[in-house]
PDB file of C-alpha atoms and ligand atoms in Angstrom:
ATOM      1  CA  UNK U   1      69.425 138.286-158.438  1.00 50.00           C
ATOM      2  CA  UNK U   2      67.554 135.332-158.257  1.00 51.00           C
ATOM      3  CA  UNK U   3      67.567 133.489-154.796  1.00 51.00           C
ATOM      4  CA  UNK U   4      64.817 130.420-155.176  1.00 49.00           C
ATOM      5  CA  UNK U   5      66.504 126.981-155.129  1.00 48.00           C
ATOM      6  CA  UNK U   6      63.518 124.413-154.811  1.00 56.00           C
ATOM      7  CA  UNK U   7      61.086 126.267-152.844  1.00 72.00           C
ATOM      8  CA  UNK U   8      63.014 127.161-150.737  1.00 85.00           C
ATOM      9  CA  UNK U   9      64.501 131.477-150.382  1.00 93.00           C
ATOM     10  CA  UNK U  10      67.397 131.903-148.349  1.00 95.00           C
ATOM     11  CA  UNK U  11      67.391 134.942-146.740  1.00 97.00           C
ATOM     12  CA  UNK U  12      70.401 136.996-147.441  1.00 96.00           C
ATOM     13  CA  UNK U  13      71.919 139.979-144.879  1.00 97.00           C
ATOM     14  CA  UNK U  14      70.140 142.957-144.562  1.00 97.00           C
ATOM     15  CA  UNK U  15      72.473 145.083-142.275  1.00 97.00           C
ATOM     16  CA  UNK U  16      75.603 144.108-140.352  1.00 98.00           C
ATOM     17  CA  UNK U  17      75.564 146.440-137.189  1.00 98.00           C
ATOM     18  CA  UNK U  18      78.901 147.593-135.153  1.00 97.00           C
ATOM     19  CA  UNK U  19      78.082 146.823-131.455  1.00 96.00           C
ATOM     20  CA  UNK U  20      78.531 150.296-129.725  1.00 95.00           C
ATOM     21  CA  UNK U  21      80.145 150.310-125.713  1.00 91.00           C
ATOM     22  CA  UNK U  22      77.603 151.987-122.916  1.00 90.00           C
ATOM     23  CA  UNK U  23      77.599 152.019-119.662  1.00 86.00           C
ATOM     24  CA  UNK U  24      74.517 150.759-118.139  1.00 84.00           C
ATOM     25  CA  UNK U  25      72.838 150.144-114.409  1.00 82.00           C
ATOM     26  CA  UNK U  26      75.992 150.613-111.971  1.00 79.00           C
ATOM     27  CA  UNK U  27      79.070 151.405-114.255  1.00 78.00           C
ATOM     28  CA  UNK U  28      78.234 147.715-116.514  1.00 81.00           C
ATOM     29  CA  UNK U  29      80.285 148.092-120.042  1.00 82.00           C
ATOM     30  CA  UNK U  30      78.248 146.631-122.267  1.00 89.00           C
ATOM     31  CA  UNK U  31      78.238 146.285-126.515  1.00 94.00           C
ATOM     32  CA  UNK U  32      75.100 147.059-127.398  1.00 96.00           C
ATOM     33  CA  UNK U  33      73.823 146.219-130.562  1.00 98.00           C
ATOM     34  CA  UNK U  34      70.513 147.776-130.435  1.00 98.00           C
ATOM     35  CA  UNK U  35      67.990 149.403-127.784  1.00 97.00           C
ATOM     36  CA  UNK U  36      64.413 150.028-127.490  1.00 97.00           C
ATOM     37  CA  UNK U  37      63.141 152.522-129.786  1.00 98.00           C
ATOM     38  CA  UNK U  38      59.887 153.803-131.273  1.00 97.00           C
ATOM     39  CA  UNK U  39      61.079 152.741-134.207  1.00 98.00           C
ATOM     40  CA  UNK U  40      60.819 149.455-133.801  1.00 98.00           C
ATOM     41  CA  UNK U  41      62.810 148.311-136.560  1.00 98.00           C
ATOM     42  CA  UNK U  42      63.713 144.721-134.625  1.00 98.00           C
ATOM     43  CA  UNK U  43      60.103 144.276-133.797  1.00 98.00           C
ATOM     44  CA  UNK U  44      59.380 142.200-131.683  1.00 98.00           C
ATOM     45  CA  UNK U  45      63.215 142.276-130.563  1.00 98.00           C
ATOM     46  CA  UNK U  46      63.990 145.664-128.113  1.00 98.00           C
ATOM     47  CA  UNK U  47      67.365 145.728-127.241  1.00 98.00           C
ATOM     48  CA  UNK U  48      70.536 143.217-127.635  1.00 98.00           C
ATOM     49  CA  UNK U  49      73.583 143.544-124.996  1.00 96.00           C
ATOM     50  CA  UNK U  50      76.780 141.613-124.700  1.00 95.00           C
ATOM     51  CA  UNK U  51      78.201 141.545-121.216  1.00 87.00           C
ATOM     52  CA  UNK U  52      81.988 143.001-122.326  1.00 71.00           C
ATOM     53  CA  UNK U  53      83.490 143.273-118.566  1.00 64.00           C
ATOM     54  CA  UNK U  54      87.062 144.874-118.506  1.00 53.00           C
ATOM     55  CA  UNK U  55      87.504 146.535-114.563  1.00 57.00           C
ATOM     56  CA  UNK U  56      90.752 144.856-112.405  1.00 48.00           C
ATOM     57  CA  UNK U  57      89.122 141.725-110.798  1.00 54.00           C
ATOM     58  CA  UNK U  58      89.005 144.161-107.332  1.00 47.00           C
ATOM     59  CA  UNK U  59      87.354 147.039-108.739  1.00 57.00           C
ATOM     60  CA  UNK U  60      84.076 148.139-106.946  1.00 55.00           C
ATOM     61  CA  UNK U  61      80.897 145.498-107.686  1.00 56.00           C
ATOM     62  CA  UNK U  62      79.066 146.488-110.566  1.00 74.00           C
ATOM     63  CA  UNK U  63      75.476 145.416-111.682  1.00 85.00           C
ATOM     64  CA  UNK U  64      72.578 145.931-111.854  1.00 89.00           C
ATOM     65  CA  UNK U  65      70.863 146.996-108.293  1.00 89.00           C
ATOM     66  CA  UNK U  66      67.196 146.963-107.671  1.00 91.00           C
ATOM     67  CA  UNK U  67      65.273 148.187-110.930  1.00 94.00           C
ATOM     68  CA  UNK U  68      61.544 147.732-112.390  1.00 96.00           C
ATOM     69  CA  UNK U  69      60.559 146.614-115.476  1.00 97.00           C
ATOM     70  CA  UNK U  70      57.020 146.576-117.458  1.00 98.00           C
ATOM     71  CA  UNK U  71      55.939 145.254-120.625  1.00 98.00           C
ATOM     72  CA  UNK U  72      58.980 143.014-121.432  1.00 98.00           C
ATOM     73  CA  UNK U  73      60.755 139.639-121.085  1.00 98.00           C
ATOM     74  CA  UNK U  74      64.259 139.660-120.553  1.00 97.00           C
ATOM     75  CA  UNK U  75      66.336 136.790-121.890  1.00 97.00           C
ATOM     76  CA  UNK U  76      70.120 136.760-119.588  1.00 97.00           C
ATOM     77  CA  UNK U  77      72.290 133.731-121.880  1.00 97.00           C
ATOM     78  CA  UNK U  78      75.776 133.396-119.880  1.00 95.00           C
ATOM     79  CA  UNK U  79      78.748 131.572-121.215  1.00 93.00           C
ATOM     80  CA  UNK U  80      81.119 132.501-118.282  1.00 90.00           C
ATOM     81  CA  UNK U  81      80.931 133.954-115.029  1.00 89.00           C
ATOM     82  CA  UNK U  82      77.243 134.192-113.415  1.00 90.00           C
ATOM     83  CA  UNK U  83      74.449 136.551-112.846  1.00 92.00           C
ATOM     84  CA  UNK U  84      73.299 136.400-108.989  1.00 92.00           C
ATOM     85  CA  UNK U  85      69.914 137.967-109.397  1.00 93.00           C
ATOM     86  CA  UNK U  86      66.828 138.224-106.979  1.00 93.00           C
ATOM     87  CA  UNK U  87      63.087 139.986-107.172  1.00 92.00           C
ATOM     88  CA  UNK U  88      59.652 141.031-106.043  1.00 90.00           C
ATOM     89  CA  UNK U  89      58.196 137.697-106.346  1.00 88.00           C
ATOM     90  CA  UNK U  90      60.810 136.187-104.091  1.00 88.00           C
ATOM     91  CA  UNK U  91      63.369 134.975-106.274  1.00 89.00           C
ATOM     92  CA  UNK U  92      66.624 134.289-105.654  1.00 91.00           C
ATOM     93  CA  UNK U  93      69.210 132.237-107.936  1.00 91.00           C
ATOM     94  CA  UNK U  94      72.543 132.215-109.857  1.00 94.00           C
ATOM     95  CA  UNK U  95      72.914 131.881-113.278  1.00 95.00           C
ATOM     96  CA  UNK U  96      75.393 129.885-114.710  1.00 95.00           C
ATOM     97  CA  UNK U  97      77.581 129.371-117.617  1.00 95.00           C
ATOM     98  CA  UNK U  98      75.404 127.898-119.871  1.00 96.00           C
ATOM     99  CA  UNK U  99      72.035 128.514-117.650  1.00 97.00           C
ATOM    100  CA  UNK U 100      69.133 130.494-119.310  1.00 97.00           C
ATOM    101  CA  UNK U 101      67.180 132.855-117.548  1.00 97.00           C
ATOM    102  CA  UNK U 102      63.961 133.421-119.596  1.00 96.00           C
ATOM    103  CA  UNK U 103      61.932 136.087-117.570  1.00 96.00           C
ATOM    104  CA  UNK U 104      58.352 137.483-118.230  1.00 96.00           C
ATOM    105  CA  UNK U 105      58.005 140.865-117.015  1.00 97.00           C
ATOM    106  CA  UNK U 106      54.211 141.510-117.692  1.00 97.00           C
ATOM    107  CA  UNK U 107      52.767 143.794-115.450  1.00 97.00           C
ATOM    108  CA  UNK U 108      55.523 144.104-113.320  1.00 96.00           C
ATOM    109  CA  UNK U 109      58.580 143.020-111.492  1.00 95.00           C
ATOM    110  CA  UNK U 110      61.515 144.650-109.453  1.00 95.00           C
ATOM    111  CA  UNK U 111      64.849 142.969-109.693  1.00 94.00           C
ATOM    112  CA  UNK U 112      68.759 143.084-109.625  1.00 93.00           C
ATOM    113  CA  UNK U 113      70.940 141.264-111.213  1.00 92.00           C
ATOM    114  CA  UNK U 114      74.693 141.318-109.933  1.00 90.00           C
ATOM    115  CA  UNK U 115      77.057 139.869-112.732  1.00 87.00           C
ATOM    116  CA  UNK U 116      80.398 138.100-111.495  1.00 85.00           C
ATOM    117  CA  UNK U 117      83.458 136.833-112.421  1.00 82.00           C
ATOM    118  CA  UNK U 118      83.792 132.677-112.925  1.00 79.00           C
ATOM    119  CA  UNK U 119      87.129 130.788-111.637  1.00 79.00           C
ATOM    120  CA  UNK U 120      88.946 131.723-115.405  1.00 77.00           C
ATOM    121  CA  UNK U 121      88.122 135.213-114.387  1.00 78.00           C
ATOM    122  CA  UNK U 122      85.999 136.382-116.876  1.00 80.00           C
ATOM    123  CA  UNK U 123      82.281 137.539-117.613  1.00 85.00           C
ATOM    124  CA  UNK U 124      81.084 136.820-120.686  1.00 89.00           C
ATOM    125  CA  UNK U 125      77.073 137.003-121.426  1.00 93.00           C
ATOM    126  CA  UNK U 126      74.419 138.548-123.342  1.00 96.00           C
ATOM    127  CA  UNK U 127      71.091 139.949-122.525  1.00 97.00           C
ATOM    128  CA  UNK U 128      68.105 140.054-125.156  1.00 98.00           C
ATOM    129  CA  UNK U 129      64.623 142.096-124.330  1.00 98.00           C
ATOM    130  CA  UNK U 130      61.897 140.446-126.309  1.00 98.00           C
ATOM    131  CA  UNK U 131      58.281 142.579-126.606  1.00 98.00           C
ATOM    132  CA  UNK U 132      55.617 141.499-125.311  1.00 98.00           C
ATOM    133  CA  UNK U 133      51.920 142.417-127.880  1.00 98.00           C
ATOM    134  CA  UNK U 134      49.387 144.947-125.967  1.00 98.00           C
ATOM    135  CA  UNK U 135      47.641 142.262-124.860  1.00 98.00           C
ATOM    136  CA  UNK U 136      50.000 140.326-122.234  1.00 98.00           C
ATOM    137  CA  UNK U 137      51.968 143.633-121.065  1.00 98.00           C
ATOM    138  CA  UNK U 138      49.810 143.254-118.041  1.00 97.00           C
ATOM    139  CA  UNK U 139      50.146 139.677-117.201  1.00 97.00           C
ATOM    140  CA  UNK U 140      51.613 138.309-114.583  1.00 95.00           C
ATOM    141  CA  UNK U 141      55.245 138.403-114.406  1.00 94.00           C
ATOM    142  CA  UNK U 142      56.773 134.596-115.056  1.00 93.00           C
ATOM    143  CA  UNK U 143      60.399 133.120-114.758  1.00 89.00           C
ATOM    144  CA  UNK U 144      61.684 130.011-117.190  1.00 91.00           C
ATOM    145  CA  UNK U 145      65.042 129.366-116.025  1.00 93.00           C
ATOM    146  CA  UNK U 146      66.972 126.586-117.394  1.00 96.00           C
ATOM    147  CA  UNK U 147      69.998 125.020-116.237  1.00 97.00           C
ATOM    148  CA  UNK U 148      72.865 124.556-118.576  1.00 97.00           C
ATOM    149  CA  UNK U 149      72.091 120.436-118.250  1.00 97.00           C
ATOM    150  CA  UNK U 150      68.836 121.117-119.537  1.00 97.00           C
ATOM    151  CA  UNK U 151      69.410 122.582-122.713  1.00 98.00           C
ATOM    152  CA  UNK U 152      69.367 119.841-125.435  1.00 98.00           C
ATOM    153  CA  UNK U 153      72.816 120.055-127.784  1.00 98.00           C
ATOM    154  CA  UNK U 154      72.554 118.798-131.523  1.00 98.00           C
ATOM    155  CA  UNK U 155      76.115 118.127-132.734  1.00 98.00           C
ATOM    156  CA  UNK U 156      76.689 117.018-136.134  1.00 97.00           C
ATOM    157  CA  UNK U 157      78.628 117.175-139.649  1.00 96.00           C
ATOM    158  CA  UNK U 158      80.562 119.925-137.369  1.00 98.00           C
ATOM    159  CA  UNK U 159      77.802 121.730-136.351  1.00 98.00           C
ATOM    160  CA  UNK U 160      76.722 122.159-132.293  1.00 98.00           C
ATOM    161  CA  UNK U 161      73.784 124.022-131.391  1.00 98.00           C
ATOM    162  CA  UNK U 162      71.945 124.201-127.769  1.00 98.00           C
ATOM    163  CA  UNK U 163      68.344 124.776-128.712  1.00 98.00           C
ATOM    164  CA  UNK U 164      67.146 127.062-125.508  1.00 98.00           C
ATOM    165  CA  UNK U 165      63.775 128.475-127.576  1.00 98.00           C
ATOM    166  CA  UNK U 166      62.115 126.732-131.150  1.00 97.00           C
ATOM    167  CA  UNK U 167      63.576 123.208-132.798  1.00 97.00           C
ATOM    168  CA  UNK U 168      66.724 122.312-134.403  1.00 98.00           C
ATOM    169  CA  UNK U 169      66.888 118.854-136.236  1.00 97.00           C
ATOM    170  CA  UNK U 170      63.804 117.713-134.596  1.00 97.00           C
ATOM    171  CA  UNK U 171      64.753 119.046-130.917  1.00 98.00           C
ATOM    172  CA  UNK U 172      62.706 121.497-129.090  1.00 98.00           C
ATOM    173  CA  UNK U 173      64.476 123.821-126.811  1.00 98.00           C
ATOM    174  CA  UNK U 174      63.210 124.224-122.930  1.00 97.00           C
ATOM    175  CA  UNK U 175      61.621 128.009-123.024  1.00 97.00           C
ATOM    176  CA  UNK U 176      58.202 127.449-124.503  1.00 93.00           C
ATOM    177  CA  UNK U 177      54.942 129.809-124.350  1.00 93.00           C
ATOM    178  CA  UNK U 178      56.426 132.337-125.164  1.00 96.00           C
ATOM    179  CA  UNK U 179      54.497 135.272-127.508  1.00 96.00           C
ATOM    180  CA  UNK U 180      56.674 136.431-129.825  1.00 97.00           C
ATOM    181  CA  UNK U 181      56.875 132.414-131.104  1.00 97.00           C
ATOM    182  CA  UNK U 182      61.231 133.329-130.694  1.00 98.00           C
ATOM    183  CA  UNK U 183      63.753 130.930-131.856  1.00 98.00           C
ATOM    184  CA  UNK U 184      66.669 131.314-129.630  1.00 98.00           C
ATOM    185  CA  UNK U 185      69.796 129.165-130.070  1.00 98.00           C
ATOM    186  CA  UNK U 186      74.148 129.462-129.547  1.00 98.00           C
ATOM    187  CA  UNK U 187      75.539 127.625-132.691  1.00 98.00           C
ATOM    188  CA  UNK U 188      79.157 126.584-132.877  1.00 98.00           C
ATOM    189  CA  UNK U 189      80.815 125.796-136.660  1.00 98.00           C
ATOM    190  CA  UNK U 190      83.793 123.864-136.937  1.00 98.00           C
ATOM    191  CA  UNK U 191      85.586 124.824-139.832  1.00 98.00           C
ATOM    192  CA  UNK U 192      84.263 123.540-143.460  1.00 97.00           C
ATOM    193  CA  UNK U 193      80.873 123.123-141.762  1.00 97.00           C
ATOM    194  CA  UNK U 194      77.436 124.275-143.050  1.00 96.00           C
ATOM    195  CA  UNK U 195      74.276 125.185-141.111  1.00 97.00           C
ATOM    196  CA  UNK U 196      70.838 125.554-142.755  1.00 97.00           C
ATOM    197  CA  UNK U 197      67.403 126.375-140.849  1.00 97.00           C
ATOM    198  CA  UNK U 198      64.200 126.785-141.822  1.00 96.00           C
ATOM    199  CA  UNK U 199      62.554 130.436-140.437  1.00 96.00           C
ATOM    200  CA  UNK U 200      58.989 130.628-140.771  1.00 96.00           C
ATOM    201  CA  UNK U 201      58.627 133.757-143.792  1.00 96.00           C
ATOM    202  CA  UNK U 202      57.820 137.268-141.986  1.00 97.00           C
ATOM    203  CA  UNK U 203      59.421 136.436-138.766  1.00 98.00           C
ATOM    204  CA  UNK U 204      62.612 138.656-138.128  1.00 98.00           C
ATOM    205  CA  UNK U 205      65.772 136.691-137.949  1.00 98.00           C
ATOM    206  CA  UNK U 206      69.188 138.213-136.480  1.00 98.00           C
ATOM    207  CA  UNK U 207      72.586 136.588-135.670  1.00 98.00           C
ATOM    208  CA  UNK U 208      75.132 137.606-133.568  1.00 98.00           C
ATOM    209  CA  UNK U 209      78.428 136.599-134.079  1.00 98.00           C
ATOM    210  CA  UNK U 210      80.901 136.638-131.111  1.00 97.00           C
ATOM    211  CA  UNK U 211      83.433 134.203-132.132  1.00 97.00           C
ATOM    212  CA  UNK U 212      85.481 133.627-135.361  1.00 98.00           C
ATOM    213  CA  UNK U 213      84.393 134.219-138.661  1.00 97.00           C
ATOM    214  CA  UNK U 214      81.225 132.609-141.323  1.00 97.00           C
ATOM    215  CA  UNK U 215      79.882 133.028-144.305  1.00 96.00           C
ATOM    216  CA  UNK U 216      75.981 134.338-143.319  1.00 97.00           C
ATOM    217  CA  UNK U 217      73.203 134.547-145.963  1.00 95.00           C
ATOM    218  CA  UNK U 218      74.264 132.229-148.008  1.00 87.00           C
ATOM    219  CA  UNK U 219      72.515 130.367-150.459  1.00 87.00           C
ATOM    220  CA  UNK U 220      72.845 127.782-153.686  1.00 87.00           C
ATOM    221  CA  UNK U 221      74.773 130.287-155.800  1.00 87.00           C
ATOM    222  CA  UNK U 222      76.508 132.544-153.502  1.00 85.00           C
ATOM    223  CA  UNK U 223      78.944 132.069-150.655  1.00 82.00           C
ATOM    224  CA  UNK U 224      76.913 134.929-148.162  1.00 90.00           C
ATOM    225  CA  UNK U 225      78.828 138.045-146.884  1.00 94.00           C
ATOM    226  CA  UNK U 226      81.803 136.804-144.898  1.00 96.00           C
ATOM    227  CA  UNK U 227      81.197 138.313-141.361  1.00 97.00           C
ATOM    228  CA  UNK U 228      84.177 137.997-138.676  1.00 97.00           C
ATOM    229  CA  UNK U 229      83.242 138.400-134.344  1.00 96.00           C
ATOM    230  CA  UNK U 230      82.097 140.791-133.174  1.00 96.00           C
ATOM    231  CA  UNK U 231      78.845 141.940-134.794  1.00 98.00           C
ATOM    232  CA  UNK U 232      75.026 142.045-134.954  1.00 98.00           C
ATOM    233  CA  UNK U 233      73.575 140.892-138.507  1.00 98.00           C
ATOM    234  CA  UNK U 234      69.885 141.490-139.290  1.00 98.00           C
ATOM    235  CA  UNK U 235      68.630 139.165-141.962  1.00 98.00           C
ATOM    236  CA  UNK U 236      66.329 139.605-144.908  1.00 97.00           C
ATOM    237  CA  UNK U 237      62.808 137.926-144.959  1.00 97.00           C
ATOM    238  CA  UNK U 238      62.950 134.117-146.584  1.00 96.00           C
ATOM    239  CA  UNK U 239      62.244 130.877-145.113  1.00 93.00           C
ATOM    240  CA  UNK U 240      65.940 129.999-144.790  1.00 95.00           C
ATOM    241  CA  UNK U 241      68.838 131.258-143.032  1.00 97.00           C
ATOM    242  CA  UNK U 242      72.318 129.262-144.227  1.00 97.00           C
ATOM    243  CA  UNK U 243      75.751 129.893-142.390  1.00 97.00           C
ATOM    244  CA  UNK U 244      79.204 128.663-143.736  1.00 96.00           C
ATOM    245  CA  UNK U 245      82.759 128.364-142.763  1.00 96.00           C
ATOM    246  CA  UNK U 246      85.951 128.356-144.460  1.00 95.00           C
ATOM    247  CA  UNK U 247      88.806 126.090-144.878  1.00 95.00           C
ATOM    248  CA  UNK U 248      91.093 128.514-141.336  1.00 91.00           C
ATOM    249  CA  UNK U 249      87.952 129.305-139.416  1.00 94.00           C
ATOM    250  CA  UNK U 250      85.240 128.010-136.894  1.00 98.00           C
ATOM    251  CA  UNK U 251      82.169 130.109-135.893  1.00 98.00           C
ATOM    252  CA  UNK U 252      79.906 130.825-133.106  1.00 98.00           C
ATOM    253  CA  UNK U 253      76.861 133.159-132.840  1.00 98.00           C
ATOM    254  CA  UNK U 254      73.485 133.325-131.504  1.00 98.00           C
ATOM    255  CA  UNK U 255      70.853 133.106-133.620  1.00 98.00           C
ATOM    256  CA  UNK U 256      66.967 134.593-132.871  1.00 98.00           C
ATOM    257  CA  UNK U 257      63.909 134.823-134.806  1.00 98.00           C
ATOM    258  CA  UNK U 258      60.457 135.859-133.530  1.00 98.00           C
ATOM    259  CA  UNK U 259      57.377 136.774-134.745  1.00 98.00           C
ATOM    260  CA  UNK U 260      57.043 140.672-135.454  1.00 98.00           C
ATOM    261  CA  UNK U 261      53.851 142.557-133.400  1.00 98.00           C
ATOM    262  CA  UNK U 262      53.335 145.247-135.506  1.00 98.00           C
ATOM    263  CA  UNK U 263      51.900 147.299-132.738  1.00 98.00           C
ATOM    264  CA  UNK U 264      53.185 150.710-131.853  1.00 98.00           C
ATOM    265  CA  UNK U 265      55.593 150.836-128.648  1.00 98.00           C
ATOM    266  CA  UNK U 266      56.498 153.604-126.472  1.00 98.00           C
ATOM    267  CA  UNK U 267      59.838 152.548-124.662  1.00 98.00           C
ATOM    268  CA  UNK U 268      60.520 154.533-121.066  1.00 98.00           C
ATOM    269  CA  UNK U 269      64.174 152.931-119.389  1.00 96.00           C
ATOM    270  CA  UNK U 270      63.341 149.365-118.029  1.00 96.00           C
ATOM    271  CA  UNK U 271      59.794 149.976-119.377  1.00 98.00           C
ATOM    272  CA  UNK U 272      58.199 149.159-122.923  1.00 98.00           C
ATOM    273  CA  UNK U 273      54.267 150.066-122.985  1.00 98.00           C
ATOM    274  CA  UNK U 274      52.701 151.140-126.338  1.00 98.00           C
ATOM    275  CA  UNK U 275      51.375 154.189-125.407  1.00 98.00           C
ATOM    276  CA  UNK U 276      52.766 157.668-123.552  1.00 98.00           C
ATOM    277  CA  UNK U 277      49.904 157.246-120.712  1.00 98.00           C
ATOM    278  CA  UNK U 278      50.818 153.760-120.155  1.00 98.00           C
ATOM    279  CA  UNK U 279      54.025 154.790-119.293  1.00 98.00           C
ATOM    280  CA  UNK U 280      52.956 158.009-117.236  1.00 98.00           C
ATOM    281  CA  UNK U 281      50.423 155.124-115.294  1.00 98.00           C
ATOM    282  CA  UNK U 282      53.667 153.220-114.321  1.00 98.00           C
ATOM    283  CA  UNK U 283      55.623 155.825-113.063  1.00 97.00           C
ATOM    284  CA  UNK U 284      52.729 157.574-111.145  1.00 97.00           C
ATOM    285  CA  UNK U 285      52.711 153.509-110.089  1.00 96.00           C
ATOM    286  CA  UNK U 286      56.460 153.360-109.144  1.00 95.00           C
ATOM    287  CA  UNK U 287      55.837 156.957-107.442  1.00 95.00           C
ATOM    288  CA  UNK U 288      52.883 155.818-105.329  1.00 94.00           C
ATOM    289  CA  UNK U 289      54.761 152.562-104.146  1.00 92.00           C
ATOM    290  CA  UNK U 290      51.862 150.269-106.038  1.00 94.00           C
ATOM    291  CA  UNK U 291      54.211 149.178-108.904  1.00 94.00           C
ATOM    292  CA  UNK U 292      54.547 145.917-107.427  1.00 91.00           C
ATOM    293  CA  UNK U 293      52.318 144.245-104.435  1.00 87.00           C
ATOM    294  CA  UNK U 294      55.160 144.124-101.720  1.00 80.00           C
ATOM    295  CA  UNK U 295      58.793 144.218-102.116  1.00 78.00           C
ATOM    296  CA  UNK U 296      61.085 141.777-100.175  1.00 75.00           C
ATOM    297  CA  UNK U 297      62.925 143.061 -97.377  1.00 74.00           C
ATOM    298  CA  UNK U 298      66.296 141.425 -98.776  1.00 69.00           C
ATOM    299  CA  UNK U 299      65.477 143.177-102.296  1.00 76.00           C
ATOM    300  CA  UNK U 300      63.979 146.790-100.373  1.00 64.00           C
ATOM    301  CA  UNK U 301      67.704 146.830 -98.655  1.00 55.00           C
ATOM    302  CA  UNK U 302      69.406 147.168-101.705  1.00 46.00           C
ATOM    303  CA  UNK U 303      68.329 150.029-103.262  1.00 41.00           C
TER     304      UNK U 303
HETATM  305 CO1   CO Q 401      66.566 143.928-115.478  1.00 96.18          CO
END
């Protein structure tokens, strides 16, 4: 099947992936659509979790308590509800419906992060761990967090995306310096709407589509594969991603892109290093009490 139109090649859908529930930190349900794994088959993208909270609103407070991580960024996107979240550094903040917390692990951080419920009652969020190449695991740990006000929004011709990472139509998102080069946006269809974007050829694109139903992969010829909420799609290489939606039907997903690593990893919980002694250093680290320089004694009291 021939998919050049111009110059340009629309990449098409590679694998659609059924988000699986786990439980995670203190009782947290989450969908998961993929986790760290030697593998590496999302390089440079490690694990992808959707926030999918169903306990009464007076069950027992669940979370995230005081963890480390190494070697990673994680990327917390909420839509409703908030994450109340503090660390090692001395950090302490709430994020938002809307807000973007972008954080660099590098060498090392300890955190929590205490998901709640917003006014409608719900908590509704995802969490994306990016890689970080050999060379920056042991950098210093750095925080990008962006309010919801900050994010630039590009509506038009029915299409609405807030551009937190890479451009849309000319706009540059807010998170910027960032290794793996990621492209990190929530785009909104209305129904009968079309969105196109160019993906630089060898970076690894995914979508994840939590509301409604689109037509992803599409290209000149060919409508795409019709893909309804909720699941994870992995897209083919190209240097164009196109999304449509029907006549009954808007659409909303995240999409990512970033550039792939192609180094070896060796994932150990909260931990990505590339190597088995690098991750037998940090937990001889964590042992020893040197992980981290000093722990606040607000964060210390939690564990
Ligand atoms: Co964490």
């Amino acid at each position: 099947m021939r998919t050049q139109s111009a110059e340009k090649t629309f990449r098409h859908i590679q694998e659609i992936i059924e988000p699986q529930m786990v439980v995670e930190g203190a009782g947290v349900l989450l969908r998961r659509s993929f986790g760290p794994h030697t593998s590496n088959l999302f390089d440079p993208f490690l694990l992808f979790d959707h926030f999918a909270f169903n306990k009464p609103r007076e069950g027992a407070p669940v979370g995230f308590p005081t963890h480390p991580h190494r070697g990673i960024e994680t990327v917390t996107y909420m839509l409703d509800g908030n994450v109340r979240h503090r660390d090692s550094l001395g950090n302490t903040g709430l994020i938002g419906p809307g807000d973007v917390q972008w954080m660099t692990s590098g060498r090392g951080i300890l955190h929590e992060e205490m998901p709640r419920r917003g006014p409608t009652g719900a908590i509704n969020g995802f969490q994306l761990w990016v890689n970080l190449p050999a060379a920056q695991k042991m950098s210093p740990p750095r925080y990008q967090e962006v309010t919801s006000s900050a994010i630039p929004v590009v509506a038009q011709n029915g299409v609405t995306v807030r551009v937190v990472a890479g451009a849309y139509a000319g706009v540059q998102g807010p998170v910027t310096e960032i290794a793996a080069q990621p492209l990190y946006m929530d785009v909104t269809l209305a129904p009968d709407s079309n969105f196109e974007l160019a993906t630089p050829q060898g970076h690894f694109v995914i979508a994840y589509v939590f509301q409604g139903e689109g037509a992803f992969g599409a290209d000149d010829t060919h409508d795409g594969e019709w893909v309804p909420a909720v699941h994870m799609l992995v897209f083919q290489d190209g240097d164009c991603v196109r999304v449509k939606t029907g006549h009954e039907s808007p659409t909303r997903f995240m999409l990512m892109a970033g550039a792939p690593f192609r180094e070896p990893i060796f994932p150990y919980g909260p931990f990505v290093m590339n190597t088995r002694e690098e991750i037998v250093q940090t937990l001889a680290e964590i042992r020893a009490g040197t992980f981290v320089p000093s722990v606040p004694e607000s964060l210390a009291r939690a564990e």
